[in-house]
Amino acid sequence: MRAVITVVGKDTVGIIAEVTGLLSKHGVNVMDISQSILQELFAMVMLVDFSGCDVTFDELARMLERRGEELGVKIHVMHEDIFTSMHKI
Amino acid sequence: MLNTFDILETIKMIEEEHLDIRTVTMGISLRDCISDSIVRATQRIYDKICRSAERLVPTAESIEREYGIPIVNKRISVTPVSLLCDAVETDYVGAFAHTLERAAKTIGVNYVGGYSALVHKGFTKGDRRLIRSIPEALTETDCVCASINVATTRAGINMDAVALCGEIIKRASELTADRESVACSKIVVFANAPEDNPFMAGAFHGVGEAECAINVGVSGPGVVAAAVKRAGDCSFTELAETIKRTAFKITRMGQLVAAEASRRLGAEFGIVDLSLAPTPAVGDSVADVLESMGLETVGTHGTTAALALLNDAVKKGGVMASNHVGGLSGAFIPVSEDAGMITAARSGALTLDKLEAMTAVCSVGLDMFAVPGDTPASTISAIIADEISIGVINNKTTAVRIIPAAGKTVGDEVSYGGLFGSAPVMPVHSGSSERFVARGGRIPAPIHSQRN
């Protein structure tokens, strides 16, 4: 299963390292990543593959959301299909 | 790779504009539960619902979690219970409502629809038993919803049923006088009722439906309002295009959830209902969409045209986004459940007569509005007859969910909290309709029903 992880918030040092560190620890492969800073607002979008993950989708999503709160950014983890169905015909 | 802008747009819709799946409703056939013994029939109903819908709530919750899209309500609709009332040997059939309530509590859904009768052409014994039991049954239960189909374009209007509904609603209001006449919020009177509607209080699982089906209702007035505001002072052509595009995106999400839920539950994919369903939350209002088009307040001149445009554009955008579209599919304009409608009704900008005109161009009808508690039953029946006529003549679904607020009058409000919101008591015309309603019989089907 593939999911989209978005990270939005105030830019600070080490956001990407924190998120990707957690992902690699649980065997989640990052397939694509794009990041930009718009007026000091950090926005990162990642496409990841969950098939090798050692915890459930739900557990990892909760971990990421908690880590996001600690970093002061908002992290969403959502199944890829929601975006493809909404934006592609 | 997906476009970052598209991804952030979806997240914004969910986080800031109240985009959600309003309901995942499982329709369950109860035709194999019929028995001459009400004890046996109720036992079969309880067992069947618990068996069929056992995984409904956890499955919906896991979809919610994986896709990151809130599913606000998980519900059940069943075969019109009047069909089971025909066979039983007892006259009071309230036990069916208690059984539905018990099953709903066991599986964890918040409403169950289908305490219903279809009497557009006449009553059977079971229909009469069911309708007569509605006031008590809905007073004694919390989550059971009743509906009565009193007319179709093909059959005309059963005015005996319309007259009876006025009395039933009045009695339900009095029985729950100490609870803001709440029983009336669970009774819908229909013309051309759809058999696959996922929305309460009018949901039931029609006799032409499969054994078990998943019907999904999407929402999203907040998303449409935000898109209309962003479009600025554009022409109507561009405005309609903006709404169509937005409706398409909203409906695609409903289609995805409906397909996934039916696959995981092993149930038939029924329909996606394209309705824009408001909630009393600020920013989740159909009235807000209409006002964003340039009306100072909903209810003023231009409101009907704005609603017609909105309703049509939502359908055009939504139809292409789903395999099967059904249910009510259009914009809902319940007074108590929409912050903008509440404000307009409170200030007097929105009258009952204007509301009736609005229902001619959108889905459903006169919904969740309060009238004075001393309104005669015949006036309630006449309000129903007017609204039902609009549906019959225009070949569309219309419905009435009216709350005669026991012990209250114009200037007062009924307040339910939650999704049901609050409704200011609206004035009704004082001229009597009693002799008209008392005639009885049927209003014949309109000429354009003759299509064969």
XYZ file of C-alpha atoms in Angstrom:
541
model
C 0.000 0.000 0.000
C 1.214 3.475 -0.857
C 0.465 6.552 1.190
C 1.047 10.270 1.002
C 2.633 11.991 3.990
C 2.365 15.744 4.193
C 4.218 17.941 6.643
C 3.170 21.568 6.933
C 4.305 24.115 9.494
C 6.936 26.570 10.598
C 10.385 25.726 9.242
C 12.880 24.445 11.810
C 16.155 22.498 11.611
C 15.870 18.761 11.053
C 12.199 18.212 10.103
C 13.031 15.961 7.137
C 15.607 14.021 9.181
C 13.101 13.424 11.987
C 10.349 12.175 9.671
C 12.506 10.038 7.389
C 14.371 8.667 10.424
C 11.120 7.388 11.887
C 10.082 5.935 8.533
C 13.347 4.058 7.964
C 13.268 2.706 11.529
C 9.962 0.960 10.661
C 10.899 -0.184 7.159
C 8.864 2.370 5.180
C 10.382 3.190 1.791
C 10.280 6.802 0.572
C 9.517 6.729 -3.158
C 9.292 10.405 -3.935
C 9.701 13.600 -1.993
C 9.111 17.264 -2.719
C 9.671 20.128 -0.367
C 9.260 23.874 -0.536
C 9.300 26.869 1.754
C 6.676 29.490 1.087
C 6.965 32.602 3.250
C 8.658 30.655 6.069
C 5.999 27.934 5.864
C 7.548 24.540 5.413
C 5.591 22.187 3.109
C 6.794 18.679 2.358
C 4.965 15.959 0.439
C 6.228 12.375 0.397
C 5.004 9.315 -1.426
C 5.870 6.222 0.596
C 5.483 2.455 0.325
C 4.122 0.758 3.436
C 4.519 -2.842 2.284
C 7.678 -3.458 4.370
C 6.413 -1.638 7.455
C 6.820 -3.510 10.764
C 3.872 -1.808 12.509
C 0.286 -1.227 11.332
C -0.655 1.768 9.215
C -2.656 3.137 12.108
C 0.213 2.854 14.592
C 2.701 4.529 12.280
C 0.256 7.309 11.442
C -0.236 8.008 15.139
C 3.541 8.013 15.741
C 4.073 10.505 12.920
C 1.261 12.745 14.102
C 2.692 12.771 17.645
C 6.200 13.541 16.353
C 4.698 16.353 14.269
C 3.141 17.863 17.374
C 6.520 17.781 19.133
C 8.148 19.521 16.158
C 5.368 22.093 15.892
C 4.276 20.953 12.428
C 1.113 19.248 11.181
C 1.639 15.783 9.719
C -1.036 13.927 7.744
C -0.766 10.343 6.536
C -3.374 9.344 3.969
C -3.857 6.520 1.503
C -2.639 7.548 -1.970
C -5.992 6.657 -3.575
C -7.809 9.585 -1.988
C -5.691 12.012 -3.997
C -5.626 10.052 -7.246
C -9.389 9.581 -7.227
C -10.034 13.231 -6.462
C -7.582 14.828 -8.859
C -7.164 12.385 -11.751
C -9.831 11.216 -14.181
C 4.106 11.948 -8.484
C 1.001 13.779 -7.466
C 0.872 17.514 -7.696
C 1.714 19.153 -4.343
C -0.934 21.802 -4.899
C -3.638 19.132 -5.385
C -2.575 17.308 -2.237
C -2.611 20.446 -0.122
C -5.996 21.396 -1.640
C -7.519 18.103 -0.466
C -6.097 18.531 3.019
C -7.403 22.090 3.193
C -10.879 20.903 2.185
C -10.910 18.407 5.044
C -9.189 20.541 7.689
C -10.716 23.947 7.053
C -13.791 23.521 4.863
C -15.551 20.643 6.676
C -15.294 18.142 3.825
C -16.481 14.777 5.054
C -18.443 11.672 4.234
C -21.733 12.436 5.922
C -22.943 8.879 6.138
C -22.157 5.297 5.246
C -25.531 3.589 5.412
C -25.984 -0.149 5.144
C -29.335 -1.168 3.704
C -30.524 -4.544 4.985
C -33.479 -6.533 3.682
C -35.803 -7.825 6.405
C -38.058 -9.739 4.038
C -36.855 -13.059 5.415
C -37.818 -11.987 8.949
C -41.575 -11.976 8.332
C -43.568 -14.096 10.777
C -47.096 -14.228 12.175
C -45.560 -14.120 15.639
C -44.184 -10.713 16.593
C -41.835 -12.400 19.071
C -40.339 -14.553 16.340
C -40.223 -11.679 13.832
C -38.423 -9.315 16.231
C -35.904 -12.009 17.163
C -35.160 -12.600 13.466
C -34.772 -8.865 12.853
C -32.370 -8.441 15.747
C -30.268 -11.425 14.677
C -30.193 -10.401 11.020
C -29.168 -6.790 11.653
C -26.475 -7.784 14.146
C -25.148 -10.417 11.755
C -25.191 -8.250 8.614
C -23.856 -5.053 10.175
C -21.523 -6.505 12.776
C -18.432 -5.084 11.028
C -19.989 -1.870 9.706
C -18.695 0.535 12.355
C -15.121 -0.860 12.696
C -14.776 -1.073 8.898
C -15.934 2.510 8.413
C -13.552 3.615 11.153
C -10.580 1.894 9.537
C -11.399 3.504 6.166
C -11.659 6.835 7.938
C -8.224 6.330 9.419
C -6.452 5.074 6.290
C -7.866 7.636 3.913
C -7.791 10.489 6.388
C -11.378 11.438 5.604
C -13.929 11.781 8.416
C -17.021 9.548 8.142
C -19.471 11.341 10.394
C -22.290 8.794 10.632
C -22.611 5.052 10.321
C -26.215 4.002 9.889
C -28.622 1.238 8.993
C -31.718 1.279 6.805
C -34.143 -1.618 6.614
C -37.073 -2.871 4.548
C -40.186 -0.776 5.318
C -41.349 -2.313 8.585
C -45.021 -2.073 7.542
C -44.374 -5.161 5.394
C -43.691 -7.107 8.588
C -46.708 -5.558 10.315
C -49.081 -7.119 7.781
C -48.321 -10.662 8.910
C -48.277 -10.392 12.698
C -51.295 -11.265 14.795
C -50.918 -8.320 17.177
C -52.348 -4.871 16.615
C -49.732 -2.744 18.405
C -46.437 -3.053 16.543
C -44.179 -0.757 18.620
C -42.078 -3.813 19.516
C -40.519 -3.561 16.044
C -39.192 -0.081 16.859
C -37.753 -1.285 20.168
C -36.024 -4.146 18.368
C -34.491 -1.806 15.787
C -33.259 0.421 18.601
C -31.733 -2.513 20.472
C -29.960 -3.772 17.337
C -28.654 -0.278 16.538
C -27.206 0.056 20.039
C -25.557 -3.387 19.807
C -23.742 -2.628 16.544
C -22.995 0.980 17.466
C -24.786 2.941 14.706
C -26.396 6.255 15.574
C -29.633 5.955 13.554
C -31.717 3.262 11.967
C -34.240 4.132 9.263
C -37.075 2.110 7.847
C -39.891 2.341 10.379
C -41.770 3.168 7.237
C -44.880 2.619 5.155
C -45.487 3.214 1.464
C -49.119 4.235 1.138
C -49.185 6.412 -1.979
C -52.153 4.514 -3.357
C -53.746 3.029 -0.266
C -53.290 1.372 3.102
C -52.873 -2.252 3.999
C -53.649 -3.482 7.507
C -49.928 -3.418 8.303
C -49.521 0.148 7.003
C -52.260 1.382 9.328
C -50.791 -0.454 12.302
C -47.348 0.971 11.657
C -48.471 4.560 11.084
C -50.716 4.554 14.153
C -47.798 3.306 16.285
C -45.342 6.010 15.135
C -45.931 8.652 17.869
C -45.486 6.201 20.764
C -42.723 4.211 19.045
C -40.613 7.315 18.381
C -41.256 8.679 21.863
C -40.007 5.475 23.460
C -36.918 5.142 21.235
C -34.013 7.483 20.414
C -32.492 6.393 17.143
C -35.360 4.910 15.123
C -36.555 7.006 12.160
C -39.946 6.784 10.475
C -41.066 7.763 7.006
C -44.330 7.617 5.109
C -44.568 7.849 1.335
C -47.962 9.438 0.670
C -47.677 10.143 -3.053
C -45.934 9.363 -6.315
C -46.115 11.020 -9.698
C -47.534 7.748 -11.046
C -50.174 7.191 -8.375
C -51.148 10.702 -7.305
C -51.596 11.776 -3.689
C -53.276 9.682 -0.995
C -55.011 12.523 0.858
C -56.321 10.163 3.546
C -52.672 9.454 4.356
C -51.838 13.171 4.282
C -54.653 13.853 6.760
C -53.492 11.008 8.999
C -49.880 12.280 8.932
C -50.993 15.664 10.270
C -52.592 13.934 13.263
C -49.649 11.587 13.834
C -47.134 14.445 13.780
C -49.256 16.496 16.150
C -49.509 13.589 18.575
C -45.754 12.890 18.368
C -45.146 16.558 19.196
C -47.389 16.403 22.270
C -45.913 13.141 23.546
C -42.412 14.622 23.494
C -43.443 18.113 24.663
C -40.891 17.915 27.473
C -38.094 17.175 24.964
C -38.616 19.944 22.379
C -41.073 17.708 20.447
C -38.051 15.696 19.326
C -40.112 12.760 17.988
C -41.153 14.971 15.032
C -37.513 15.335 13.954
C -37.558 11.600 13.208
C -40.672 11.574 10.970
C -40.538 12.348 7.247
C -43.526 12.472 4.895
C -42.491 11.843 1.285
C -43.600 12.116 -2.311
C -41.621 9.895 -4.712
C -39.432 8.517 -1.890
C -36.173 7.010 -3.172
C -35.531 3.394 -2.149
C -31.774 3.866 -1.677
C -31.542 7.096 0.299
C -28.674 6.961 2.820
C -29.756 10.089 4.742
C -31.913 10.140 7.853
C -34.639 10.459 8.819
C -35.982 9.285 5.443
C -33.769 6.263 4.768
C -35.325 2.851 4.110
C -34.194 -0.171 2.137
C -36.690 -0.512 -0.716
C -38.212 -3.791 -1.833
C -36.364 -3.598 -5.159
C -32.988 -3.491 -3.412
C -30.401 -6.227 -2.896
C -30.077 -8.335 0.257
C -27.513 -5.910 1.662
C -26.189 -2.695 0.091
C -23.875 0.163 0.970
C -25.131 3.661 0.186
C -22.908 6.652 0.832
C -23.866 10.287 1.321
C -21.202 12.901 0.738
C -21.222 16.407 2.095
C -19.281 19.562 1.492
C -21.247 22.843 1.418
C -18.201 24.439 3.088
C -15.969 23.396 0.194
C -18.437 24.743 -2.380
C -18.838 28.004 -0.451
C -15.053 28.459 -0.289
C -14.761 27.809 -4.058
C -17.558 30.285 -4.815
C -15.878 32.925 -2.648
C -12.528 32.351 -4.370
C -14.207 32.694 -7.785
C -15.147 36.294 -6.911
C -17.542 38.358 -9.030
C -17.418 36.107 -12.084
C -20.288 35.475 -14.509
C -22.895 32.757 -13.897
C -21.273 30.589 -16.561
C -17.988 30.604 -14.680
C -19.783 30.217 -11.342
C -21.575 27.070 -12.529
C -18.295 25.684 -13.830
C -16.575 26.298 -10.484
C -19.339 24.457 -8.600
C -19.279 21.552 -11.064
C -15.543 21.074 -10.643
C -15.827 21.174 -6.870
C -18.781 18.748 -6.824
C -16.808 16.356 -9.003
C -13.942 16.249 -6.503
C -16.240 15.816 -3.514
C -18.152 13.000 -5.195
C -15.020 11.131 -6.266
C -14.168 10.809 -2.632
C -17.641 9.419 -1.904
C -17.268 6.959 -4.762
C -13.933 5.782 -3.380
C -15.298 5.279 0.120
C -18.473 3.547 -1.131
C -16.471 1.146 -3.316
C -14.002 0.394 -0.538
C -16.662 -0.042 2.159
C -18.791 -2.375 0.026
C -15.708 -4.426 -0.936
C -14.555 -4.826 2.659
C -18.039 -5.612 3.954
C -18.932 -7.965 1.132
C -22.081 -5.951 0.393
C -23.497 -4.638 -2.860
C -22.294 -1.142 -3.912
C -25.615 0.704 -3.901
C -25.294 4.387 -4.727
C -23.481 7.589 -3.940
C -25.861 10.359 -2.927
C -24.593 13.713 -4.215
C -26.383 15.843 -1.674
C -24.814 18.925 -0.158
C -25.730 18.319 3.479
C -25.103 21.191 5.880
C -24.452 21.060 9.620
C -25.049 23.817 12.168
C -21.252 24.392 12.324
C -20.092 27.755 10.997
C -18.681 27.315 7.466
C -20.727 24.209 6.670
C -23.846 25.902 5.376
C -25.808 25.761 2.111
C -27.199 29.216 2.938
C -23.600 30.427 3.022
C -23.089 29.165 -0.556
C -26.162 31.102 -1.734
C -25.079 34.234 0.097
C -21.562 33.885 -1.357
C -23.169 34.178 -4.800
C -24.177 37.738 -3.952
C -27.372 37.590 -1.884
C -27.410 39.722 1.260
C -29.376 37.024 3.055
C -30.883 33.699 2.132
C -34.635 34.150 1.654
C -34.383 37.384 -0.292
C -35.330 37.718 -3.980
C -32.924 35.697 -6.100
C -32.625 32.864 -3.586
C -34.607 30.375 -5.680
C -32.509 31.107 -8.781
C -29.265 30.783 -6.833
C -30.390 27.467 -5.370
C -31.483 26.179 -8.789
C -28.045 26.940 -10.214
C -26.301 25.324 -7.251
C -28.429 22.187 -7.317
C -28.010 21.663 -11.045
C -24.250 22.271 -11.051
C -23.746 19.874 -8.118
C -25.551 17.126 -10.054
C -23.666 17.770 -13.289
C -20.314 17.647 -11.529
C -21.237 14.689 -9.363
C -22.836 12.404 -11.936
C -19.591 11.917 -13.825
C -17.680 11.137 -10.646
C -19.651 8.076 -9.592
C -20.709 4.742 -11.111
C -24.152 4.878 -9.558
C -25.825 8.019 -8.359
C -29.039 7.826 -6.349
C -30.772 8.725 -3.125
C -31.829 12.343 -2.864
C -28.865 13.936 -4.671
C -29.162 17.701 -4.473
C -28.765 20.512 -1.993
C -30.438 20.091 1.402
C -32.035 23.105 3.027
C -32.992 22.001 6.543
C -33.667 25.083 8.635
C -32.372 23.894 12.010
C -29.259 22.158 10.652
C -27.799 25.114 8.769
C -26.335 28.138 10.573
C -27.236 30.519 7.710
C -30.805 29.268 7.477
C -31.249 29.615 11.254
C -30.058 33.235 11.140
C -32.353 34.068 8.204
C -35.382 32.393 9.816
C -34.670 34.163 13.102
C -34.548 37.594 11.463
C -37.671 36.938 9.397
C -35.759 37.149 6.090
C -36.668 33.536 5.374
C -40.387 32.777 5.451
C -42.146 29.456 5.133
C -43.567 30.519 1.751
C -40.103 31.269 0.362
C -38.804 28.016 1.764
C -41.556 26.185 -0.108
C -40.564 27.907 -3.352
C -36.942 26.900 -2.790
C -37.923 23.251 -2.442
C -39.264 23.253 -5.999
C -35.707 23.479 -7.345
C -33.649 21.411 -4.945
C -33.720 18.023 -3.326
C -35.952 17.043 -0.449
C -38.229 19.769 0.786
C -39.503 21.523 3.875
C -37.056 20.130 6.368
C -36.484 20.554 10.096
C -38.540 23.699 10.587
C -40.617 24.541 13.620
C -44.150 25.953 13.688
C -46.259 27.036 16.673
C -47.374 24.185 18.936
C -51.045 25.134 18.564
C -50.987 24.741 14.770
C -54.041 22.572 13.927
C -53.399 19.063 12.533
C -55.345 20.083 9.409
C -52.915 22.963 8.774
C -49.966 20.581 9.143
C -51.656 18.258 6.637
C -52.240 21.172 4.264
C -48.565 22.190 4.468
C -47.693 18.580 3.635
C -50.203 18.516 0.739
C -48.668 21.676 -0.775
C -45.141 20.318 -0.589
C -46.083 16.866 -1.834
C -47.869 18.437 -4.828
C -44.614 20.123 -5.843
C -42.930 16.728 -5.925
C -45.742 14.954 -7.745
C -46.152 17.564 -10.462
C -42.403 18.072 -10.977
C -41.591 14.363 -10.974
C -39.139 14.692 -8.095
C -38.766 13.728 -4.467
C -40.144 16.149 -1.934
C -40.594 15.659 1.761
C -41.786 17.367 4.919
C -40.171 17.130 8.327
C -42.172 19.589 10.406
C -41.880 20.239 14.128
C -44.993 21.661 15.790
C -43.162 22.956 18.865
C -45.442 21.955 21.755
C -46.039 24.844 24.142
C -44.102 27.304 21.985
C -44.969 30.091 19.598
C -43.351 32.550 17.179
C -40.301 34.105 18.854
C -39.420 30.865 20.662
C -36.967 28.251 19.439
C -36.539 24.511 19.668
C -32.979 23.429 20.304
C -31.543 19.936 19.914
C -27.795 20.501 19.790
C -25.485 18.342 17.682
C -26.300 17.791 14.019
C -29.985 18.664 14.512
C -29.180 22.233 15.645
C -31.958 24.636 16.599
C -35.001 26.053 14.831
C -36.810 29.334 15.391
C -40.601 28.867 15.417
C -41.872 30.221 12.081
C -45.356 31.695 11.619
C -47.971 29.801 9.578
C -51.013 31.256 7.783
C -54.011 31.477 10.111
C -56.721 30.708 7.498
C -58.203 27.256 8.061
C -57.611 24.355 5.656
C -59.801 21.995 7.636
C -62.627 21.496 5.118
C -60.103 20.962 2.325
C -58.139 18.309 4.189
C -61.305 16.567 5.459
C -62.445 15.642 1.924
C -60.313 12.493 1.877
C -59.726 10.271 -1.134
C -56.956 10.622 -3.676
C -55.742 13.500 -5.811
C -55.359 11.848 -9.237
C -51.957 11.406 -10.847
C -50.954 14.291 -13.131
C -51.350 13.972 -16.903
C -47.615 13.604 -17.505
C -47.593 10.401 -15.445
C -49.110 8.761 -18.523
C -45.853 7.943 -20.255
C -46.396 4.444 -21.581
